[in-house]
C-alpha positions as a Python dict, from the first residue, in 0.01 Angstrom:
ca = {
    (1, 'X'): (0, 0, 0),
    (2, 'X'): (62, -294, -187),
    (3, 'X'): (308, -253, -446),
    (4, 'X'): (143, -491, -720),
    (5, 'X'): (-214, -316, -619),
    (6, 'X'): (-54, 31, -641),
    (7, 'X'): (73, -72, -1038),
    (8, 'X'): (-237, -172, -1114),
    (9, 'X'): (-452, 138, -1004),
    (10, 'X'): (-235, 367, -1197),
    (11, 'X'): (-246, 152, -1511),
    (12, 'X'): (-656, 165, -1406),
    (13, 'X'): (-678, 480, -1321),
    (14, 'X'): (-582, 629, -1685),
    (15, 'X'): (-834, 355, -1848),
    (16, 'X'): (-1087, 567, -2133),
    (17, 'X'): (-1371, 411, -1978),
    (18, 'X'): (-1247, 631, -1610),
    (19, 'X'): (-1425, 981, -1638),
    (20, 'X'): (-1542, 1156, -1342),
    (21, 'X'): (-1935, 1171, -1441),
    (22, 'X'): (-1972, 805, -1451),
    (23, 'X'): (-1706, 730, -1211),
    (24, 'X'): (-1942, 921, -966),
    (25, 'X'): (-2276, 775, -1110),
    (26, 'X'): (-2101, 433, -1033),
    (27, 'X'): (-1977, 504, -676),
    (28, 'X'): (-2369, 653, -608),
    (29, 'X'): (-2464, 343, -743),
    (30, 'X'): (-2285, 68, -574),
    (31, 'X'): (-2240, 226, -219),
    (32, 'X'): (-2469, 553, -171),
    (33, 'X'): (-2764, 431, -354),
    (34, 'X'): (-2769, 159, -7),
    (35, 'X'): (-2696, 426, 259),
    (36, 'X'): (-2971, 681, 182),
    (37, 'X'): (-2854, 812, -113),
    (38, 'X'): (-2662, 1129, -59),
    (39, 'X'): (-2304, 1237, 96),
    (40, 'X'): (-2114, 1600, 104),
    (41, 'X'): (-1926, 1729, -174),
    (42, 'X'): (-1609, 1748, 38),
    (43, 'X'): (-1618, 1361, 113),
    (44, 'X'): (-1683, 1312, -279),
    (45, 'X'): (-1416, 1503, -349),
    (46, 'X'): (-1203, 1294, -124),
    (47, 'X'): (-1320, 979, -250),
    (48, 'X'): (-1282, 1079, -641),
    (49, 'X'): (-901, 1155, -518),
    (50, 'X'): (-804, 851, -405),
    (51, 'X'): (-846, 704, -773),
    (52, 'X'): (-685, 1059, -939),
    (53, 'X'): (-939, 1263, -1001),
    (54, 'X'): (-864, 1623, -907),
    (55, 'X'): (-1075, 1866, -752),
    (56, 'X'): (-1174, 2063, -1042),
    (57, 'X'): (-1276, 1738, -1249),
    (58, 'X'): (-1474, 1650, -956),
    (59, 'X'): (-1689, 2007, -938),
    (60, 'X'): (-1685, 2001, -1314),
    (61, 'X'): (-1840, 1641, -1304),
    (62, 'X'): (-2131, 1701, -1058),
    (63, 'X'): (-2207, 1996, -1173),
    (64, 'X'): (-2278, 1850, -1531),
    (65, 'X'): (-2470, 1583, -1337),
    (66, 'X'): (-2693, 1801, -1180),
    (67, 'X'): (-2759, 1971, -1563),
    (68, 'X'): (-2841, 1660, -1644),
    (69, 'X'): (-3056, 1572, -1392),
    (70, 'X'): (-2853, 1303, -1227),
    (71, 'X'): (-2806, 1461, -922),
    (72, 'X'): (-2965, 1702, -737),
    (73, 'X'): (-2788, 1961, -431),
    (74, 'X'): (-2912, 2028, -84),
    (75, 'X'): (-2735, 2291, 65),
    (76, 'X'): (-2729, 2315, 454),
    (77, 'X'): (-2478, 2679, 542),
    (78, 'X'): (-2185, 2674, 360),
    (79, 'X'): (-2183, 2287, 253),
    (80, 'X'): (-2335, 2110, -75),
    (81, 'X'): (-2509, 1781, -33),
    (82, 'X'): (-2546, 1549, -344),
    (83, 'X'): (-2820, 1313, -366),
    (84, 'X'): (-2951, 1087, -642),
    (85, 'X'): (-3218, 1245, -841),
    (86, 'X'): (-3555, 1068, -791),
    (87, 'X'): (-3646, 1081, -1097),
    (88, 'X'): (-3320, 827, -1162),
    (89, 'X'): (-3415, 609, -904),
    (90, 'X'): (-3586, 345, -1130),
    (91, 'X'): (-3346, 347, -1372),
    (92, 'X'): (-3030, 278, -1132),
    (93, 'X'): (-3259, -7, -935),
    (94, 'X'): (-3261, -155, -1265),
    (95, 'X'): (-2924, -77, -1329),
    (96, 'X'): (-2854, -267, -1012),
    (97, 'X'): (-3082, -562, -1034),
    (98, 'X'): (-2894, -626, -1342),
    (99, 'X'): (-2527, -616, -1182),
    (100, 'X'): (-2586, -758, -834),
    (101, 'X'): (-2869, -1019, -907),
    (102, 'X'): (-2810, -1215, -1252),
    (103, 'X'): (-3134, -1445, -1220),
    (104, 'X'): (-3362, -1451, -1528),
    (105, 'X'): (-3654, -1692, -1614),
    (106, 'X'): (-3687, -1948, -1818),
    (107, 'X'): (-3754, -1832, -2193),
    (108, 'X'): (-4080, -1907, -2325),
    (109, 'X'): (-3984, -1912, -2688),
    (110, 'X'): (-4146, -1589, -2771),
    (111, 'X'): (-4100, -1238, -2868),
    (112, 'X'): (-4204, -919, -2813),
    (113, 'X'): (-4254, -705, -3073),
    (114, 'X'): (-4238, -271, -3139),
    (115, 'X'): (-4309, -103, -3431),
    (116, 'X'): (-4235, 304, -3485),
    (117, 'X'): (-4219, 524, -3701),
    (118, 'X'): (-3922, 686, -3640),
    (119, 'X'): (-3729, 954, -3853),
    (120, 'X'): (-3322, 988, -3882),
    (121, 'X'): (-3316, 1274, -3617),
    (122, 'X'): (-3121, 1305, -3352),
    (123, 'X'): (-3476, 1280, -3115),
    (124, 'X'): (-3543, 948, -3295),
    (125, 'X'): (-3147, 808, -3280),
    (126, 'X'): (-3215, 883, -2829),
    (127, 'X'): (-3526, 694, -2878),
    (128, 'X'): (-3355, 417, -3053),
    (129, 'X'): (-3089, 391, -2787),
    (130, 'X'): (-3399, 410, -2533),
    (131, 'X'): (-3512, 110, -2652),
    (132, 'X'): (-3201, -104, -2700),
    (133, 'X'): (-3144, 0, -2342),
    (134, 'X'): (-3469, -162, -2216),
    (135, 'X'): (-3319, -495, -2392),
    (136, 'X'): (-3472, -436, -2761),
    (137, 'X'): (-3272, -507, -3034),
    (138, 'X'): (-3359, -306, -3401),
    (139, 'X'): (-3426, -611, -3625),
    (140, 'X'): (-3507, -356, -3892),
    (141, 'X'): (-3619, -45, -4030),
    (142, 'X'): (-3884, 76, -3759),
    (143, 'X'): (-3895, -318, -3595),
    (144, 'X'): (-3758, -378, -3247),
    (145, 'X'): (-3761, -754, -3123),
    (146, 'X'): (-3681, -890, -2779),
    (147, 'X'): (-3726, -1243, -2617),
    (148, 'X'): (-4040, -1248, -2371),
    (149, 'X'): (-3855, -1309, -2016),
    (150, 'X'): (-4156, -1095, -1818),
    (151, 'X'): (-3999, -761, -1859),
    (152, 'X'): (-4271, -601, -2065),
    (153, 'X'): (-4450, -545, -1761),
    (154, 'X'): (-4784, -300, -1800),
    (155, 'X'): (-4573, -13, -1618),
    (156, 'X'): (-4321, -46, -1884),
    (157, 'X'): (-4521, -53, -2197),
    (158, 'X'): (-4684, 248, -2071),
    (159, 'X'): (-4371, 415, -2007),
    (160, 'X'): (-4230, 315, -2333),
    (161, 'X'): (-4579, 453, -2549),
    (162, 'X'): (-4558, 788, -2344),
    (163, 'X'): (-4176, 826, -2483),
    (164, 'X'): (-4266, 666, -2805),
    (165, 'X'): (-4622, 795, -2928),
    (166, 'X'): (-4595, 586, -3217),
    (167, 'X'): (-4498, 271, -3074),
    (168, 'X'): (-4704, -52, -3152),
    (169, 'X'): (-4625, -303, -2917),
    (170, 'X'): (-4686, -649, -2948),
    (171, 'X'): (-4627, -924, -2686),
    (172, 'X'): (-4584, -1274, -2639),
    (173, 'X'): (-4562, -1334, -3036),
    (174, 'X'): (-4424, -1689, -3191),
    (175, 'X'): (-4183, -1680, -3431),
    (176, 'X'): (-4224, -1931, -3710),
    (177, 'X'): (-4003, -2064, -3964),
    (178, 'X'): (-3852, -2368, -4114),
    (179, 'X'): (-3511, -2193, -4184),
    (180, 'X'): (-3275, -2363, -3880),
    (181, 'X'): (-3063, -2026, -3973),
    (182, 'X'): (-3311, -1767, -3972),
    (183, 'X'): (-3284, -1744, -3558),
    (184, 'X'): (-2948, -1702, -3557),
    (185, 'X'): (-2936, -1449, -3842),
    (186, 'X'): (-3250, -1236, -3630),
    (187, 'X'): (-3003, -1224, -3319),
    (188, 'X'): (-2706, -1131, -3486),
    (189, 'X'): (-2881, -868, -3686),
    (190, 'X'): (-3014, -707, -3392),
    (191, 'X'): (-2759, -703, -3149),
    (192, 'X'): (-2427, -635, -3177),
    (193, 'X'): (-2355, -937, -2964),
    (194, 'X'): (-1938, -982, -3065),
    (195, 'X'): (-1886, -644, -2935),
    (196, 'X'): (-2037, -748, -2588),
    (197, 'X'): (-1841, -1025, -2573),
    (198, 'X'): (-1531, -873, -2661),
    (199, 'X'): (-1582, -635, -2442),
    (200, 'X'): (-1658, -866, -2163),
    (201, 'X'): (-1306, -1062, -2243),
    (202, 'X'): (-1148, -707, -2194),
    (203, 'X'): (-1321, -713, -1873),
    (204, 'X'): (-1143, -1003, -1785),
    (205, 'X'): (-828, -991, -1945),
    (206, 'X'): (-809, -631, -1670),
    (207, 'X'): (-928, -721, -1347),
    (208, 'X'): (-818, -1122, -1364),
    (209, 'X'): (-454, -982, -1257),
    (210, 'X'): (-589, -785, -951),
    (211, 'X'): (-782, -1090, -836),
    (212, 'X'): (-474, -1309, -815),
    (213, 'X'): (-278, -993, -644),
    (214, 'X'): (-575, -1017, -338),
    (215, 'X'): (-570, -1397, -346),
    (216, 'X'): (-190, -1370, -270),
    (217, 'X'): (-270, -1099, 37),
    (218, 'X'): (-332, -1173, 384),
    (219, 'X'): (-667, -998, 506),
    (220, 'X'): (-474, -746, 753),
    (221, 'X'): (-272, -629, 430),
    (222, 'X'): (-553, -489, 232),
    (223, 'X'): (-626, -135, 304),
    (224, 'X'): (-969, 30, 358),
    (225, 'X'): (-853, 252, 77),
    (226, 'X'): (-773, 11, -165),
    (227, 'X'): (-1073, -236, -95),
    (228, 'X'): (-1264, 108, -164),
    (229, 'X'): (-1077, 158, -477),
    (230, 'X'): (-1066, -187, -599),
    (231, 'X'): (-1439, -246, -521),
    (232, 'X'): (-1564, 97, -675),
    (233, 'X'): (-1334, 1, -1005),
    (234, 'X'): (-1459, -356, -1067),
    (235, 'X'): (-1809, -238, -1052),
    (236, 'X'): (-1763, 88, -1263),
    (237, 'X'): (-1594, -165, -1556),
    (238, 'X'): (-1854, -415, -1507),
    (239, 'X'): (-2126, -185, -1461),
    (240, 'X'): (-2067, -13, -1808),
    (241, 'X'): (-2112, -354, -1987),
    (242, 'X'): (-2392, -525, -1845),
    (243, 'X'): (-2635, -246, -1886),
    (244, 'X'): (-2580, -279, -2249),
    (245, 'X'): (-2613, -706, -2277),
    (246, 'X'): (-2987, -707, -2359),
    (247, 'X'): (-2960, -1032, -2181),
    (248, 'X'): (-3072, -1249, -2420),
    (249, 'X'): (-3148, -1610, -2319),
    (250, 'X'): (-2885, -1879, -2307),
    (251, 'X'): (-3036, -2112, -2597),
    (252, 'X'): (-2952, -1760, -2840),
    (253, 'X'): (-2629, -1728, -2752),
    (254, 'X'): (-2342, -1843, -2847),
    (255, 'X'): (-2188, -2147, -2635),
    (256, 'X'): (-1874, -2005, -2518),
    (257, 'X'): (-2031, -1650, -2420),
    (258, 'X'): (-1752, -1484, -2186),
    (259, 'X'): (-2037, -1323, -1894),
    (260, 'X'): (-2047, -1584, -1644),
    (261, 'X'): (-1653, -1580, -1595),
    (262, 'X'): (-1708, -1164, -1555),
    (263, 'X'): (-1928, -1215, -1373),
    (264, 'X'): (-1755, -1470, -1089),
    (265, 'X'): (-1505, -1268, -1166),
    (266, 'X'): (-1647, -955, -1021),
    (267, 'X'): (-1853, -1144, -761),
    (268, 'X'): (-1483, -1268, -609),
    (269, 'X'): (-1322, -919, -596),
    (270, 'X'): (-1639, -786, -411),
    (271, 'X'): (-1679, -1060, -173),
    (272, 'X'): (-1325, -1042, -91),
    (273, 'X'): (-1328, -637, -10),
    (274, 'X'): (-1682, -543, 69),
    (275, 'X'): (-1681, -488, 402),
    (276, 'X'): (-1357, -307, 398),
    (277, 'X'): (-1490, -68, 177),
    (278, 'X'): (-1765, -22, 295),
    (279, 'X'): (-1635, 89, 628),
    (280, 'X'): (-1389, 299, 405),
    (281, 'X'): (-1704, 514, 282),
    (282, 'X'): (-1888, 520, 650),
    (283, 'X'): (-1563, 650, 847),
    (284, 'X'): (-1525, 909, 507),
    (285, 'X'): (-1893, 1035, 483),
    (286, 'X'): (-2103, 1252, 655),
    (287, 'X'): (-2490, 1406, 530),
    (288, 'X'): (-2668, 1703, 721),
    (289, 'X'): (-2775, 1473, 987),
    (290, 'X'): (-2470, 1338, 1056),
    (291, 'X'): (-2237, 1017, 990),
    (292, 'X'): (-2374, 819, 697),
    (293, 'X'): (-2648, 577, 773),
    (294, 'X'): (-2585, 211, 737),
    (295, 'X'): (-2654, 1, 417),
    (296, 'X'): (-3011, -114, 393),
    (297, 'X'): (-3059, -499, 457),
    (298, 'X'): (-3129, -546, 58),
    (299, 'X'): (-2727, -468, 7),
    (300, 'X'): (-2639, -802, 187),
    (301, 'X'): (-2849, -986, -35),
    (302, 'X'): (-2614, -847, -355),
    (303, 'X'): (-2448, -1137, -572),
    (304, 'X'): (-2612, -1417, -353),
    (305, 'X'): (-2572, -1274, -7),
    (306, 'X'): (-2238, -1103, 147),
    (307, 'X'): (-2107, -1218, 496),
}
């Protein structure tokens, strides 16, 4: 192992944002979710342990998963077989659209528009962080905004009355006023925009040192294991801040915002160790049926195609 790569995966591998369940949610994610989903509890085990999670944190970990419905067991004899739940499957594809495919249309200059009438509960507080997941921001008391980019799709809205009885949803509205200030103000109020950023210059200020550590390595030096780690590690960081940017449109944010150079970032690191890794996981995995199936065509498509 590379000396400089073996620093930095310890210093990594003690990070607060490294905890087994979404360590594991992140590694279903980025390789399973492309091989058909599922993989043995031995060879997660094995996989968790090359990054320093133990065996216990591992069994602790998918067992909370599968209380919370993350993942779900198929048990062939004496061997446990994880699998994504299906009922997660729409939320990681658009988990994943958002990390491997960045594209968004052109803003039409409008906004759409919920109203609620929610309570201070804990119910309504999950319902508020529903929504600000989907890309809403909470403007105000009961009033969540969000710039029309065609995500409010008919499937959605439906999905988000049937969680939100009281929602009143309003699309496609104009916003009109002849305060230059009063944009800025509704963005700032409603997302907590500096806090992305900063996080996204953390992002950065991690992984930048491990990029310039593979630049400096000759192709034959870098380990299946460490591509495996390194790949798994930039995508579990990244992962955990782009599915909070309610990826607002460029004209609303501000001109220096820090995700395109996480983003290029990330997108060099993966290209760099992809294949390597994901050879790693194939030789390291088996399901009931055997060796683990080969990534779907849509994986070679990630972050503008993979060689």
């Amino acid at each position: 192992m590379n000396q400089e790569l073996h620093s930095f995966f310890e210093e990594i591998s003690g990070h607060q944002s490294v905890s087994g369940t979404s360590l594991i949610v992140s590694y279903f994610g980025d390789y399973l979710w492309t091989c058909g989903g599922g993989i043995w509890l031995g060879n997660l085990i094995q996989a968790m342990e090359t990054l320093g999670l133990n065996q216990r944190v591992v069994r602790s970990s998918v067992f909370r998963l599968h209380k919370d419905e993350w993942l779900t067991i198929n048990k062939v004899g004496r061997k446990s077989y994880y699998y994504l739940e299906p009922g997660r499957y729409n939320e990681m594809l658009n988990a994943n659209k958002k990390i491997y495919h960045s594209e968004k249309p052109a803003w039409n200059q409008r906004w759409n528009i919920i109203h609620t009438s929610l309570g201070p509960t804990n119910s309504s507080k999950d319902k508020v962080r529903y929504l600000q997941h989907k890309g809403f921001g909470l403007f105000d008391k009961d009033f969540f905004v969000q710039p029309d980019l065609q995500q409010l799709t008919p499937e959605l809205k439906q999905e988000i009355t049937k969680v939100i009885p009281s929602a009143k949803i309003f699309q496609q509205a104009e916003l009109y006023s002849e305060n230059s200030e009063a944009l800025r103000n509704m963005v700032s109020q409603s997302w907590d925009i500096d806090r992305i950023a900063e996080e996204y210059q953390q992002f950065a200020d991690l992984f930048a040192p491990a990029w310039e550590i593979l630049q400096t390595m000759e192709e034959d030096a870098i380990t299946l294991e460490d591509a495996f780690k390194i790949r798994l590690m930039v995508i579990h960081f990244y992962r955990r801040i782009i599915v909070k940017d309610p990826d607002l449109p460029t004209e609303l944010l501000p001109k220096d915002w820090p995700r395109k150079d996480a983003e290029q970032l990330t997108i060099n690191i993966y290209k760099k160790v992809h294949a390597k890794a994901m050879q790693y996981v194939m030789e390291n995995s088996e399901t009931p049926n055997g060796k683990l199936p080969l990534p779907s065509p849509n994986y070679y498509i990630r972050f503008g195609g993979l060689n």
